[in-house]
């Protein structure tokens, strides 16, 4: 069975830099989560967390995600040769699901290799194996239990604006990625991207 426990809903009773303990019906589940998730949660907070159970001969571990999109990206990543659950979690600790999708679809292995423990060859393998598998989802929906907001970055807003104008998602991603510089507004990114997309 791929995953015995789909999600757990309960109260956080303990947390460290790498895992939390979620109490549900008198049972405390030790769940490994990303550093981004840890920083967004508080002790005694009631949450629903989606899970993945990793079963080995000498160990059974639970990994948790605040959204199903995080869970989906995790599944995609552990399907790549050389990427285990802890490696996939490292991606979610250093990049948002949107940023991971954007890097894969724009074939930006350099951006992926910035994740600690991920070398150049592994990043290239992720792009090669996942570029035709990952799906560009609509913006993330924040679970009601979580107070912290997830902000869409300028890259993602520009891509959505271009697709609203009728450009294919892949075209929009490649154009925005080629034009993006830190500090640019969405409007500035759009102008630069449109210059690349419009063919005279």
Coordinates of C-alpha atoms in Angstrom, one line a residue:
X1 CA 0.0 0.0 0.0
X2 CA 1.4 3.4 -1.0
X3 CA 0.2 5.3 2.0
X4 CA -1.7 3.9 4.9
X5 CA -2.5 7.2 6.6
X6 CA -3.8 10.0 4.4
X7 CA -3.9 12.7 7.0
X8 CA -4.0 13.2 10.8
X9 CA -5.9 15.9 12.5
X10 CA -4.9 16.9 16.1
X11 CA -3.0 19.2 18.4
X12 CA 0.7 19.9 18.3
X13 CA 2.2 19.0 21.6
X14 CA 5.9 19.2 20.8
X15 CA 8.2 20.4 18.0
X16 CA 11.9 20.6 17.1
X17 CA 13.7 21.9 14.0
X18 CA 12.9 18.7 12.1
X19 CA 9.7 17.1 13.5
X20 CA 6.6 17.7 15.5
X21 CA 4.4 15.5 17.7
X22 CA 0.7 15.6 16.9
X23 CA -1.7 14.2 19.4
X24 CA -4.8 12.5 18.1
X25 CA -7.1 10.4 20.2
X26 CA -4.5 10.0 22.9
X27 CA -1.7 8.9 20.5
X28 CA 1.3 11.2 19.8
X29 CA 2.5 10.9 16.2
X30 CA 6.1 11.9 15.5
X31 CA 6.0 13.5 12.0
X32 CA 9.0 14.9 10.1
X33 CA 8.1 18.1 8.4
X34 CA 9.9 20.9 6.5
X35 CA 11.5 23.8 8.3
X36 CA 9.0 26.1 6.6
X37 CA 6.2 24.1 8.2
X38 CA 7.8 24.1 11.6
X39 CA 8.3 27.8 11.6
X40 CA 4.6 28.4 10.7
X41 CA 3.1 26.3 13.5
X42 CA 2.8 26.8 17.3
X43 CA 2.5 24.4 20.2
X44 CA -1.2 23.6 21.1
X45 CA -2.3 24.5 17.6
X46 CA -5.0 22.3 16.0
X47 CA -4.0 21.3 12.5
X48 CA -4.7 18.7 9.7
X49 CA -1.5 17.4 8.3
X50 CA -1.2 15.2 5.2
X51 CA 1.2 12.3 5.6
X52 CA 3.5 9.9 3.9
X53 CA 4.5 6.7 5.7
X54 CA 8.0 5.5 4.9
X55 CA 8.5 1.8 5.8
X56 CA 11.9 0.2 6.0
X57 CA 13.0 -3.1 7.6
X58 CA 14.3 -1.4 10.7
X59 CA 12.2 1.8 10.8
X60 CA 8.8 3.3 10.1
X61 CA 8.6 7.1 9.7
X62 CA 5.9 9.6 9.1
X63 CA 6.4 12.7 6.9
X64 CA 3.9 15.5 7.0
X65 CA 2.7 18.4 4.7
X66 CA 0.3 21.3 5.3
X67 CA -1.1 21.1 1.7
X68 CA -1.9 18.4 -0.8
X69 CA 0.3 20.2 -3.3
X70 CA 3.3 19.9 -1.0
X71 CA 2.4 16.2 -0.6
X72 CA 2.1 15.8 -4.4
X73 CA 5.5 17.4 -5.1
X74 CA 7.1 15.2 -2.3
X75 CA 5.7 12.1 -4.1
X76 CA 7.1 13.3 -7.4
X77 CA 10.5 13.9 -5.9
X78 CA 10.9 10.6 -4.1
X79 CA 10.1 8.9 -7.4
X80 CA 13.4 10.3 -8.8
X81 CA 16.4 7.9 -8.5
X82 CA 18.6 9.0 -5.7
X83 CA 16.0 11.2 -3.9
X84 CA 14.7 9.8 -0.6
X85 CA 12.1 11.2 1.8
X86 CA 14.6 13.3 3.7
X87 CA 16.0 14.7 0.4
X88 CA 12.5 15.6 -0.8
X89 CA 11.8 17.3 2.5
X90 CA 15.0 19.3 2.1
X91 CA 13.4 20.8 -1.1
X92 CA 10.3 21.8 0.8
X93 CA 12.5 23.4 3.5
X94 CA 14.2 25.6 1.0
X95 CA 11.7 26.2 -1.8
X96 CA 7.9 26.5 -2.0
X97 CA 6.0 24.0 -4.2
X98 CA 5.5 26.7 -6.7
X99 CA 9.2 27.5 -6.9
X100 CA 10.0 23.8 -7.3
X101 CA 7.5 23.4 -10.1
X102 CA 8.7 26.6 -11.8
X103 CA 12.4 25.4 -11.7
X104 CA 11.5 22.0 -13.1
X105 CA 9.3 23.3 -15.9
X106 CA 11.8 26.0 -16.9
X107 CA 14.6 23.3 -16.7
X108 CA 16.5 25.3 -14.1
X109 CA 18.7 22.6 -12.6
X110 CA 21.0 25.4 -11.2
X111 CA 18.2 26.6 -8.9
X112 CA 17.4 23.1 -7.8
X113 CA 21.1 22.4 -7.0
X114 CA 21.1 25.2 -4.4
X115 CA 19.2 22.9 -2.0
X116 CA 21.7 21.5 0.6
X117 CA 22.7 18.0 -0.3
X118 CA 21.6 18.2 -3.9
X119 CA 24.4 18.1 -6.5
X120 CA 24.3 19.2 -10.1
X121 CA 23.8 15.8 -11.5
X122 CA 20.9 15.0 -9.2
X123 CA 19.3 18.4 -10.0
X124 CA 19.6 17.6 -13.8
X125 CA 18.1 14.2 -13.2
X126 CA 15.1 15.8 -11.4
X127 CA 14.5 18.0 -14.4
X128 CA 14.8 15.2 -16.9
X129 CA 12.5 12.8 -15.1
X130 CA 9.9 15.3 -13.9
X131 CA 9.5 18.0 -16.5
X132 CA 6.8 16.0 -18.3
X133 CA 5.1 14.8 -15.1
X134 CA 4.6 17.8 -12.9
X135 CA 1.5 19.8 -13.3
X136 CA 1.2 23.6 -12.9
X137 CA -1.5 23.9 -10.3
X138 CA -3.6 26.9 -9.5
X139 CA -2.5 29.0 -6.5
X140 CA -2.1 27.2 -3.2
X141 CA -5.1 27.0 -1.0
X142 CA -4.2 27.7 2.6
X143 CA -5.7 25.2 5.2
X144 CA -8.1 27.0 7.5
X145 CA -6.2 25.7 10.5
X146 CA -3.1 27.5 9.5
X147 CA -2.9 31.2 10.2
X148 CA 0.2 32.1 8.2
X149 CA -0.5 33.3 4.6
X150 CA 1.3 31.9 1.6
X151 CA 2.3 34.7 -0.7
X152 CA 2.5 34.3 -4.4
X153 CA 5.8 35.7 -5.7
X154 CA 6.2 38.0 -8.7
X155 CA 7.3 35.2 -11.0
X156 CA 4.1 33.2 -10.4
X157 CA 1.8 36.2 -10.8
X158 CA 3.4 37.2 -14.1
X159 CA 3.0 33.6 -15.4
X160 CA -0.7 33.6 -14.4
X161 CA -1.1 37.0 -16.1
X162 CA 0.4 35.7 -19.3
X163 CA -1.7 32.6 -19.4
X164 CA -4.8 34.8 -18.9
X165 CA -3.7 36.7 -22.0
X166 CA -3.8 33.4 -23.9
X167 CA -0.2 32.2 -23.9
X168 CA 0.5 28.6 -23.1
X169 CA 1.7 27.8 -19.6
X170 CA 5.0 26.5 -20.9
X171 CA 5.7 29.5 -23.0
X172 CA 4.8 31.9 -20.1
X173 CA 7.2 30.0 -17.7
X174 CA 10.1 30.1 -20.1
X175 CA 9.6 33.8 -20.9
X176 CA 9.3 34.9 -17.3
X177 CA 12.2 32.7 -16.2
X178 CA 14.4 34.3 -18.9
X179 CA 13.5 37.8 -17.9
X180 CA 13.2 37.6 -14.2
X181 CA 15.6 39.7 -12.0
X182 CA 15.2 40.2 -8.3
X183 CA 13.6 43.5 -7.5
X184 CA 11.4 43.7 -10.6
X185 CA 7.7 44.3 -10.2
X186 CA 5.1 42.1 -11.8
X187 CA 4.4 44.8 -14.4
X188 CA 8.1 45.1 -15.3
X189 CA 8.4 41.3 -15.6
X190 CA 5.3 41.2 -17.8
X191 CA 6.6 43.9 -20.2
X192 CA 10.0 42.1 -20.6
X193 CA 8.3 38.8 -21.1
X194 CA 5.9 40.1 -23.7
X195 CA 8.8 41.5 -25.7
X196 CA 10.2 37.9 -25.9
X197 CA 6.8 36.3 -26.7
X198 CA 5.7 38.8 -29.4
X199 CA 7.2 37.9 -32.7
X200 CA 7.3 40.5 -35.3

